[in-house]
XYZ file of N, CA and C in Angstrom:
777
model
N 11.008 83.870 8.350
C 10.296 84.493 9.463
C 10.041 83.464 10.564
N 9.866 83.984 11.781
C 9.415 83.164 12.905
C 8.242 83.882 13.555
N 7.125 83.191 13.665
C 5.935 83.708 14.342
C 6.016 83.255 15.794
N 6.204 84.205 16.717
C 6.403 83.813 18.117
C 5.101 83.625 18.878
N 3.947 83.847 18.227
C 2.692 83.692 18.951
C 1.541 83.340 18.036
N 1.219 82.060 17.943
C 0.096 81.602 17.114
C -0.726 80.613 17.922
N -2.022 80.878 18.031
C -2.919 80.013 18.809
C -3.496 78.921 17.909
N -2.624 78.036 17.432
C -3.076 77.011 16.492
C -3.883 75.908 17.164
N -3.936 75.913 18.489
C -4.817 74.964 19.171
C -6.265 75.453 19.166
N -6.497 76.663 18.687
C -7.851 77.221 18.626
C -8.734 76.368 17.724
N -9.985 76.244 18.119
C -10.899 75.348 17.397
C -11.086 75.757 15.936
N -10.852 77.017 15.600
C -11.046 77.458 14.216
C -10.041 76.820 13.265
N -8.958 76.232 13.789
C -7.960 75.577 12.950
C -8.120 74.057 12.913
N -9.138 73.555 13.562
C -9.244 72.110 13.731
C -9.424 71.378 12.396
N -10.117 71.995 11.442
C -10.452 71.270 10.215
C -9.434 71.436 9.086
N -8.543 72.422 9.197
C -7.619 72.653 8.074
C -6.216 73.024 8.552
N -5.799 72.456 9.668
C -4.510 72.821 10.252
C -3.355 72.541 9.296
N -3.385 71.412 8.599
C -2.299 71.083 7.673
C -2.172 72.150 6.588
N -3.302 72.614 6.073
C -3.272 73.636 5.024
C -2.754 74.968 5.568
N -3.146 75.299 6.789
C -2.670 76.534 7.428
C -1.150 76.499 7.571
N -0.641 75.380 8.005
C 0.813 75.245 8.178
C 1.519 75.261 6.833
N 0.940 74.642 5.831
C 1.540 74.654 4.492
C 1.605 76.071 3.931
N 0.560 76.873 4.157
C 0.575 78.249 3.667
C 1.651 79.062 4.383
N 1.854 78.781 5.652
C 2.904 79.478 6.396
C 4.284 79.129 5.835
N 4.498 77.854 5.574
C 5.788 77.436 5.015
C 6.007 78.016 3.616
N 4.926 78.220 2.880
C 5.038 78.749 1.527
C 5.523 80.195 1.499
N 5.381 80.919 2.608
C 5.877 82.303 2.680
C 7.152 82.375 3.517
N 7.870 81.248 3.580
C 9.185 81.186 4.253
C 9.097 81.317 5.758
N 8.060 80.722 6.352
C 7.996 80.651 7.806
C 8.951 79.565 8.278
N 9.946 79.964 9.044
C 10.974 79.020 9.495
C 10.484 78.173 10.655
N 9.872 78.831 11.640
C 9.354 78.152 12.823
C 8.183 78.949 13.367
N 7.355 78.286 14.181
C 6.227 78.950 14.838
C 6.166 78.493 16.287
N 5.840 79.427 17.155
C 5.658 79.119 18.572
C 4.163 79.144 18.866
N 3.616 78.011 19.275
C 2.198 77.934 19.622
C 2.006 78.418 21.050
N 0.918 79.134 21.274
C 0.676 79.763 22.571
C -0.252 78.922 23.423
N 0.202 78.607 24.633
C -0.651 77.939 25.609
C -1.356 78.970 26.471
N -2.683 78.931 26.500
C -3.446 79.907 27.273
C -4.289 79.273 28.379
N -4.339 77.962 28.385
C -5.091 77.207 29.387
C -4.459 75.826 29.449
N -4.916 75.018 30.379
C -4.391 73.660 30.453
C -4.722 72.895 29.174
N -5.955 73.020 28.705
C -6.377 72.287 27.507
C -5.622 72.773 26.276
N -5.505 74.096 26.107
C -4.816 74.594 24.911
C -3.332 74.277 24.963
N -2.754 74.253 26.159
C -1.344 73.880 26.280
C -1.137 72.425 25.905
N -2.026 71.563 26.365
C -1.940 70.146 26.003
C -2.101 69.959 24.507
N -3.072 70.645 23.934
C -3.331 70.534 22.494
C -2.146 71.075 21.686
N -1.559 72.163 22.139
C -0.410 72.731 21.431
C 0.754 71.752 21.391
N 0.985 71.077 22.496
C 2.064 70.079 22.538
C 1.773 68.939 21.574
N 0.525 68.500 21.525
C 0.150 67.430 20.594
C 0.409 67.851 19.149
N 0.081 69.098 18.814
C 0.314 69.595 17.453
C 1.809 69.660 17.173
N 2.574 70.156 18.139
C 4.031 70.254 17.955
C 4.652 68.890 17.672
N 4.131 67.873 18.323
C 4.691 66.534 18.127
C 4.439 66.006 16.723
N 3.463 66.583 16.036
C 3.195 66.204 14.647
C 4.121 66.928 13.666
N 4.722 68.041 14.122
C 5.570 68.860 13.261
C 6.882 69.195 13.977
N 7.686 68.190 14.296
C 8.948 68.469 14.999
C 9.865 69.341 14.155
N 10.604 70.202 14.820
C 11.562 71.122 14.196
C 10.901 72.270 13.449
N 9.577 72.300 13.417
C 8.855 73.431 12.829
C 8.052 74.173 13.889
N 7.371 73.409 14.743
C 6.506 73.999 15.764
C 7.065 73.758 17.156
N 6.930 74.775 17.996
C 7.283 74.703 19.412
C 6.139 75.350 20.184
N 6.196 75.288 21.510
C 5.039 75.719 22.281
C 5.432 76.429 23.567
N 4.480 77.220 24.060
C 4.537 77.704 25.434
C 3.484 76.936 26.237
N 3.578 77.022 27.535
C 2.596 76.412 28.433
C 2.257 77.430 29.508
N 0.978 77.706 29.679
C 0.615 78.667 30.706
C -0.880 78.889 30.797
N -1.253 79.804 31.700
C -2.654 80.128 31.952
C -2.849 81.629 31.753
N -3.644 81.974 30.754
C -3.959 83.363 30.427
C -4.685 84.012 31.606
N -4.518 85.332 31.816
C -5.219 85.983 32.929
C -6.735 85.845 32.869
N -7.298 85.680 31.678
C -8.750 85.459 31.606
C -9.156 84.189 32.348
N -8.228 83.212 32.416
C -8.525 81.917 33.035
C -7.972 81.811 34.453
N -7.506 82.919 35.015
C -6.743 82.876 36.273
C -7.518 82.270 37.432
N -8.838 82.400 37.434
C -9.635 81.844 38.532
C -9.550 80.323 38.592
N -9.080 79.692 37.508
C -8.958 78.237 37.477
C -7.657 77.742 38.106
N -6.770 78.671 38.479
C -5.454 78.254 38.972
C -5.583 77.604 40.346
N -5.163 76.340 40.442
C -5.208 75.578 41.688
C -3.896 74.810 41.815
N -3.696 74.204 42.948
C -2.503 73.373 43.132
C -2.503 72.220 42.142
N -3.672 71.654 41.885
C -3.762 70.553 40.929
C -3.399 71.013 39.523
N -3.919 72.178 39.121
C -3.597 72.694 37.795
C -2.100 72.995 37.699
N -1.523 73.524 38.759
C -0.082 73.802 38.738
C 0.722 72.515 38.539
N 0.301 71.448 39.176
C 0.991 70.164 38.986
C 0.891 69.701 37.535
N -0.267 69.949 36.917
C -0.424 69.582 35.502
C 0.485 70.438 34.618
N 0.593 71.720 34.939
C 1.500 72.587 34.185
C 2.941 72.107 34.328
N 3.307 71.691 35.524
C 4.667 71.179 35.751
C 4.968 70.001 34.825
N 4.006 69.122 34.685
C 4.202 67.966 33.805
C 4.396 68.410 32.360
N 3.567 69.368 31.911
C 3.642 69.824 30.525
C 4.945 70.568 30.243
N 5.450 71.293 31.227
C 6.664 72.083 31.030
C 7.888 71.213 30.742
N 7.782 69.919 30.994
C 8.928 69.032 30.798
C 9.012 68.457 29.387
N 8.029 68.774 28.531
C 8.089 68.305 27.140
C 9.175 69.056 26.390
N 9.863 68.363 25.498
C 10.980 68.958 24.765
C 10.572 70.126 23.884
N 9.347 70.123 23.396
C 8.915 71.192 22.495
C 8.524 72.469 23.219
N 8.427 72.426 24.537
C 8.017 73.601 25.317
C 9.223 74.494 25.547
N 9.105 75.753 25.097
C 10.246 76.660 25.110
C 10.039 77.899 25.988
N 8.858 78.059 26.582
C 8.616 79.219 27.446
C 7.384 78.962 28.297
N 7.283 79.713 29.380
C 6.078 79.674 30.199
C 5.207 80.867 29.826
N 3.943 80.602 29.622
C 3.005 81.648 29.264
C 1.954 81.077 28.316
N 1.014 81.800 27.983
C 0.818 83.219 28.142
C 0.251 83.493 29.525
N 0.924 84.318 30.293
C 0.427 84.684 31.612
C 0.610 86.191 31.804
N -0.070 86.737 32.805
C 0.046 88.170 33.043
C -1.209 88.730 33.672
N -1.544 89.964 33.300
C -2.696 90.662 33.857
C -3.497 91.314 32.740
N -4.826 91.229 32.846
C -5.718 91.896 31.903
C -6.852 92.541 32.693
N -6.682 93.834 32.980
C -7.696 94.570 33.737
C -8.681 95.266 32.812
N -8.552 95.036 31.496
C -9.474 95.630 30.536
C -10.828 94.933 30.586
N -10.790 93.606 30.728
C -12.036 92.846 30.673
C -12.342 92.129 31.992
N -11.319 91.855 32.777
C -11.506 91.256 34.098
C -12.399 90.018 34.067
N -12.114 89.106 33.125
C -12.848 87.850 33.097
C -12.579 87.038 34.370
N -11.429 87.236 34.984
C -11.133 86.712 36.318
C -10.885 87.911 37.231
N -11.251 87.814 38.507
C -11.014 88.933 39.432
C -9.531 89.301 39.476
N -9.252 90.570 39.700
C -7.875 91.046 39.671
C -6.994 90.323 40.682
N -7.524 90.032 41.846
C -6.718 89.331 42.845
C -6.340 87.938 42.364
N -7.278 87.247 41.707
C -6.968 85.924 41.151
C -5.923 86.033 40.042
N -6.032 87.069 39.227
C -5.043 87.261 38.167
C -3.645 87.444 38.746
N -3.543 88.265 39.775
C -2.231 88.526 40.365
C -1.657 87.259 40.999
N -2.508 86.499 41.674
C -2.035 85.265 42.316
C -1.539 84.263 41.281
N -2.304 84.074 40.205
C -1.912 83.128 39.160
C -0.653 83.610 38.435
N -0.530 84.898 38.244
C 0.642 85.469 37.585
C 1.900 85.205 38.406
N 1.824 85.498 39.693
C 2.981 85.292 40.574
C 3.357 83.813 40.634
N 2.355 82.949 40.719
C 2.629 81.509 40.774
C 3.350 81.041 39.514
N 2.946 81.569 38.368
C 3.571 81.137 37.115
C 4.976 81.721 36.943
N 5.209 82.913 37.433
C 6.564 83.457 37.402
C 7.489 82.622 38.283
N 6.957 82.138 39.395
C 7.747 81.224 40.229
C 8.080 79.944 39.476
N 7.123 79.429 38.707
C 7.373 78.226 37.905
C 8.451 78.489 36.851
N 8.353 79.640 36.195
C 9.345 79.970 35.169
C 10.740 80.030 35.773
N 10.844 80.618 36.964
C 12.144 80.694 37.630
C 12.638 79.293 38.002
N 11.721 78.458 38.475
C 12.090 77.091 38.875
C 12.592 76.278 37.682
N 11.935 76.441 36.531
C 12.292 75.661 35.345
C 13.301 76.382 34.456
N 13.728 77.559 34.851
C 14.684 78.367 34.070
C 14.191 78.575 32.643
N 12.922 78.970 32.519
C 12.309 79.177 31.220
C 12.065 80.659 30.957
N 12.134 81.071 29.689
C 11.669 82.419 29.336
C 10.173 82.535 29.625
N 9.703 83.773 29.711
C 8.272 83.982 29.965
C 7.652 84.831 28.863
N 6.428 84.450 28.518
C 5.645 85.060 27.439
C 4.462 85.758 28.113
N 4.513 87.095 28.159
C 3.632 87.842 29.052
C 2.546 88.629 28.328
N 1.407 88.745 29.010
C 0.251 89.503 28.541
C -0.013 90.627 29.528
N -0.188 91.844 28.991
C -0.557 92.976 29.850
C -1.518 93.871 29.099
N -2.668 94.102 29.687
C -3.617 95.035 29.083
C -4.294 95.838 30.189
N -4.126 97.142 30.121
C -4.719 98.083 31.077
C -4.363 97.740 32.519
N -3.137 97.212 32.721
C -2.734 96.772 34.063
C -1.272 97.100 34.347
N -0.729 98.058 33.620
C 0.714 98.325 33.707
C 1.166 98.643 35.127
N 0.381 99.391 35.850
C 0.806 99.841 37.185
C 0.938 98.687 38.174
N 0.216 97.616 37.982
C 0.369 96.433 38.836
C 1.330 95.424 38.216
N 1.277 95.325 36.910
C 2.113 94.382 36.174
C 3.600 94.656 36.407
N 3.983 95.907 36.294
C 5.400 96.250 36.353
C 6.056 95.870 37.675
N 5.516 96.257 38.818
C 6.195 95.879 40.070
C 6.236 94.376 40.318
N 5.225 93.656 39.868
C 5.238 92.195 40.040
C 6.412 91.596 39.272
N 6.573 92.023 38.013
C 7.665 91.470 37.211
C 9.015 91.948 37.749
N 9.071 93.180 38.223
C 10.327 93.690 38.784
C 10.811 92.823 39.941
N 9.876 92.326 40.736
C 10.250 91.485 41.875
C 10.890 90.172 41.447
N 10.635 89.763 40.199
C 11.171 88.493 39.687
C 12.316 88.695 38.702
N 12.643 89.941 38.379
C 13.562 90.173 37.257
C 14.894 89.446 37.431
N 15.408 89.414 38.640
C 16.707 88.767 38.858
C 16.631 87.250 38.756
N 15.414 86.696 38.862
C 15.262 85.247 38.810
C 14.941 84.735 37.412
N 14.637 85.653 36.499
C 14.208 85.273 35.156
C 15.217 85.758 34.128
N 15.492 84.917 33.164
C 16.463 85.280 32.145
C 15.828 86.150 31.074
N 14.929 85.585 30.289
C 14.365 86.302 29.150
C 12.859 86.490 29.317
N 12.391 87.676 28.973
C 10.978 88.046 29.111
C 10.543 88.766 27.837
N 9.397 88.362 27.282
C 8.815 89.102 26.172
C 7.421 89.576 26.567
N 7.141 90.850 26.301
C 5.787 91.376 26.421
C 5.134 91.163 25.061
N 4.250 90.173 25.024
C 3.611 89.753 23.782
C 2.527 90.762 23.395
N 2.361 90.954 22.094
C 1.320 91.838 21.549
C 1.361 93.208 22.218
N 2.506 93.862 22.151
C 2.624 95.181 22.779
C 1.726 96.184 22.062
N 0.904 96.894 22.859
C 0.000 97.923 22.317
C 0.054 99.190 23.160
N 1.070 99.313 24.018
C 1.099 100.393 24.990
C 1.687 101.694 24.454
N 1.977 102.595 25.400
C 2.496 103.910 25.044
C 4.013 103.956 25.239
N 4.583 105.123 24.993
C 6.035 105.262 25.047
C 6.580 104.992 26.440
N 5.907 105.495 27.479
C 6.388 105.286 28.845
C 6.397 103.805 29.201
N 5.328 103.099 28.833
C 5.279 101.664 29.108
C 6.392 100.929 28.363
N 6.578 101.289 27.099
C 7.630 100.653 26.314
C 8.989 100.828 26.979
N 9.286 102.026 27.411
C 10.610 102.270 27.989
C 10.753 101.637 29.371
N 9.658 101.489 30.097
C 9.722 100.727 31.348
C 10.182 99.296 31.059
N 9.650 98.701 29.981
C 10.003 97.328 29.639
C 11.434 97.245 29.092
N 11.792 98.191 28.262
C 13.143 98.178 27.691
C 14.201 98.408 28.760
N 13.857 99.195 29.777
C 14.808 99.434 30.875
C 15.130 98.151 31.627
N 14.223 97.159 31.538
C 14.462 95.866 32.179
C 14.876 94.797 31.171
N 15.267 95.243 29.983
C 15.772 94.343 28.930
C 14.733 93.333 28.465
N 13.458 93.733 28.454
C 12.425 92.863 27.909
C 12.511 92.859 26.384
N 12.057 91.772 25.796
C 11.794 91.719 24.372
C 10.367 92.234 24.134
N 10.099 92.693 22.924
C 8.799 93.262 22.582
C 8.237 92.518 21.382
N 7.022 91.987 21.524
C 6.338 91.301 20.437
C 5.346 92.230 19.750
N 5.449 92.338 18.429
C 4.573 93.211 17.646
C 3.687 92.351 16.750
N 2.398 92.648 16.775
C 1.382 91.893 16.027
C 0.751 92.769 14.944
N -0.332 92.250 14.353
C -1.103 92.989 13.369
C -1.762 94.234 13.901
N -1.720 94.434 15.212
C -2.219 95.693 15.796
C -1.535 96.878 15.105
N -0.261 96.717 14.742
C 0.511 97.800 14.144
C -0.007 98.150 12.742
N -0.834 97.273 12.182
C -1.394 97.478 10.845
C -2.786 98.101 10.888
N -3.283 98.393 12.067
C -4.666 98.846 12.247
C -4.711 100.376 12.275
N -5.208 100.965 11.194
C -5.234 102.434 11.086
C -6.168 103.080 12.116
N -7.063 102.305 12.701
C -8.010 102.875 13.655
C -7.410 103.058 15.041
N -6.458 102.180 15.411
C -5.976 102.203 16.790
C -4.504 101.851 16.933
N -3.870 101.325 15.888
C -2.516 100.808 16.038
C -1.404 101.702 15.538
N -1.749 102.779 14.822
C -0.690 103.591 14.236
C 0.102 104.379 15.281
N -0.405 104.474 16.493
C 0.365 105.128 17.557
C 1.649 104.363 17.865
N 1.700 103.090 17.457
C 2.922 102.296 17.650
C 4.028 102.675 16.669
N 3.669 103.245 15.544
C 4.643 103.454 14.471
C 5.878 104.234 14.924
N 5.726 105.398 15.591
C 6.937 106.128 15.994
C 7.708 105.443 17.112
N 7.066 104.504 17.821
C 7.730 103.817 18.934
C 8.642 102.692 18.458
N 8.406 102.181 17.254
C 9.169 101.024 16.796
C 10.664 101.311 16.735
N 11.018 102.550 16.393
C 12.440 102.883 16.315
C 13.097 102.963 17.694
N 12.290 103.009 18.760
C 12.843 103.012 20.120
C 13.243 101.613 20.575
N 12.735 100.594 19.890
C 13.014 99.221 20.298
C 14.374 98.806 19.738
N 15.329 98.423 20.585
C 16.618 97.952 20.059
C 16.388 96.783 19.108
N 17.196 96.724 18.056
C 16.963 95.704 17.034
C 17.069 94.292 17.583
N 17.816 94.105 18.685
C 17.951 92.757 19.247
C 16.874 92.458 20.292
N 15.833 93.312 20.369
C 14.742 93.088 21.318
C 13.383 92.998 20.633
N 13.357 93.030 19.314
C 12.107 93.050 18.560
C 11.785 91.668 18.008
N 10.537 91.225 18.187
C 10.067 89.973 17.588
C 8.676 90.203 17.004
N 8.284 89.333 16.060
C 7.016 89.460 15.349
C 6.112 88.270 15.632
N 4.808 88.536 15.589
C 3.827 87.483 15.870
C 2.498 87.827 15.216
N 1.701 86.798 14.976
C 0.361 87.038 14.426
C -0.710 87.059 15.503
N -0.521 86.315 16.584
C -1.584 86.064 17.567
C -2.793 85.426 16.886
N -2.553 84.686 15.805
C -3.630 83.989 15.096
C -4.413 83.103 16.063
N -5.739 83.053 15.914
C -6.583 83.565 14.832
C -7.049 85.014 15.014
N -6.451 85.731 15.943
C -6.864 87.097 16.239
C -6.007 88.104 15.465
N -6.434 89.374 15.484
C -5.644 90.505 14.989
C -5.229 90.369 13.530
N -6.209 90.118 12.674
C -5.953 90.091 11.239
C -5.352 91.421 10.797
N -4.228 91.409 10.101
C -3.642 92.679 9.633
C -4.595 93.405 8.677
N -4.844 94.684 8.958
C -5.811 95.436 8.148
C -5.176 96.052 6.903
N -3.890 95.767 6.676
C -3.252 96.235 5.444
C -3.256 95.155 4.365
N -4.025 94.096 4.565
C -4.120 93.038 3.561
C -4.988 93.504 2.396
N -4.479 93.351 1.191
C -5.224 93.700 -0.018
C -5.138 92.542 -1.013
N -6.284 92.018 -1.434
C -7.626 92.369 -0.980
C -7.913 91.798 0.407
N -8.852 92.369 1.086
C -9.229 91.859 2.403
C -9.812 90.459 2.260
N -9.366 89.519 3.074
C -9.875 88.143 2.967
C -11.334 88.050 3.404
N -12.006 87.038 2.906
C -13.419 86.849 3.254
C -13.571 86.426 4.708
N -12.575 85.710 5.234
C -12.647 85.243 6.616
C -12.028 86.262 7.562
N -12.452 86.261 8.796
C -11.853 87.116 9.824
C -10.795 86.360 10.614
N -10.557 85.099 10.269
C -9.566 84.290 10.979
C -8.158 84.623 10.490
N -7.342 85.088 11.369
C -5.947 85.340 11.039
C -5.177 84.015 11.061
N -4.065 83.960 10.333
C -3.241 82.761 10.349
C -1.777 83.147 10.170
N -0.842 82.244 10.501
C 0.575 82.601 10.491
C 1.101 83.135 9.168
N 0.576 82.668 8.030
C 1.054 83.156 6.734
C 0.919 84.672 6.614
N -0.002 85.259 7.376
C -0.230 86.700 7.304
C 0.823 87.503 8.057
N 1.800 86.839 8.637
C 2.880 87.571 9.291
C 3.636 88.447 8.290
N 3.571 88.115 7.020
C 4.242 88.933 6.010
C 3.732 90.381 6.035
N 2.454 90.570 6.365
C 1.881 91.916 6.381
C 2.357 92.700 7.604
N 2.511 92.004 8.714
C 3.081 92.639 9.905
C 4.535 93.027 9.625
N 5.264 92.097 9.008
C 6.660 92.351 8.657
C 6.780 93.578 7.754
N 5.943 93.659 6.740
C 6.033 94.776 5.797
C 5.769 96.111 6.492
N 4.781 96.157 7.379
C 4.468 97.405 8.072
C 5.593 97.805 9.015
N 6.124 96.845 9.759
C 7.225 97.140 10.675
C 8.445 97.618 9.897
N 8.758 96.954 8.808
C 9.909 97.348 7.991
C 9.734 98.769 7.455
N 8.528 99.095 7.037
C 8.271 100.447 6.524
C 8.490 101.489 7.613
N 8.008 101.196 8.820
C 8.165 102.145 9.928
C 9.631 102.300 10.331
N 10.396 101.216 10.223
C 11.809 101.243 10.594
C 12.701 101.735 9.455
N 12.071 101.916 8.277
C 12.829 102.323 7.089
C 13.951 101.323 6.792
N 13.589 100.064 6.870
C 14.502 98.975 6.547
C 13.815 98.044 5.560
N 14.570 97.162 4.956
C 13.964 96.187 4.053
C 13.271 95.097 4.859
N 12.204 94.512 4.310
C 11.561 93.391 5.006
C 12.539 92.242 5.265
N 13.472 92.016 4.332
C 14.443 90.934 4.500
C 15.321 91.180 5.721
N 15.744 92.412 5.904
C 16.592 92.757 7.051
C 15.840 92.555 8.358
N 14.597 93.016 8.406
C 13.796 92.882 9.623
C 13.477 91.412 9.886
N 13.184 90.656 8.849
C 12.895 89.225 9.025
C 14.099 88.499 9.603
N 15.279 88.794 9.078
C 16.484 88.125 9.565
C 16.757 88.475 11.025
N 16.616 89.752 11.388
C 16.920 90.163 12.754
C 15.907 89.626 13.748
N 14.618 89.750 13.432
C 13.593 89.297 14.376
C 13.618 87.780 14.533
N 13.971 87.072 13.455
C 14.071 85.616 13.553
C 15.275 85.212 14.391
N 16.379 85.925 14.233
C 17.552 85.659 15.071
C 17.218 85.903 16.542
N 16.449 86.960 16.801
C 16.041 87.248 18.179
C 15.179 86.126 18.738
N 14.266 85.613 17.919
C 13.377 84.539 18.367
C 14.159 83.256 18.631
N 15.108 82.948 17.756
C 15.924 81.756 17.982
C 16.698 81.865 19.295
N 17.195 83.047 19.591
C 17.923 83.262 20.839
C 16.989 83.190 22.038
N 15.843 83.862 21.943
C 14.919 83.920 23.076
C 14.404 82.541 23.460
N 13.964 81.764 22.467
C 13.363 80.461 22.732
C 14.363 79.317 22.664
N 15.627 79.624 22.483
C 16.687 78.599 22.404
C 16.334 77.549 21.356
N 16.026 78.005 20.163
C 15.598 77.108 19.078
C 16.825 76.527 18.370
């Protein structure tokens, strides 16, 4: 398996990161992509990757929650980080109008600036969209010809949104949301609409603990080893074996991130 989105720079992993990585390897995790969501987390992710070459890789970017921090100085710092060998995509960037931790105008400005960076560095982009599809889509459409590969990370949308993304040849990242009987089962019939060469899996650790874990763990912290539960649910919905889905989604990840 390949986990395309794990926030291992999160402080909850600071005391037992080696054990977390060992548990991931014990369930046949081939590689993991660490997610950069701020300047600090991007820097920390690169530092972690340097401790685990050929296993860990990273993205670099500014999450829409942090968009108000985007300045010329911060952009210069991102430029420096993007030149590290372990960095394989720009992101996590995008729009989040659900919580609006940064004003919408700041989110749009930071999003556009980062798409320009991705085009300049010829990097894939790792995108976040929540309750902002109507603004998100035209912004990305304006850059589609300048960008090679795009993944909508942690897809939780509806059929129309999914097909808007597939029409532009986006990849789709599926998380433990698909395991959540309270809100995620609406994704189940949509999984068969995703072409097999456009599907990737992720934990978004430490968030989105799969709710199909038995027994339920005492901690609420998700970790990459739990990708097996996402894999099992996706395989069940696709009526395929977990081995088949693992092989295909990992091949897609290797292609997307040029691993």
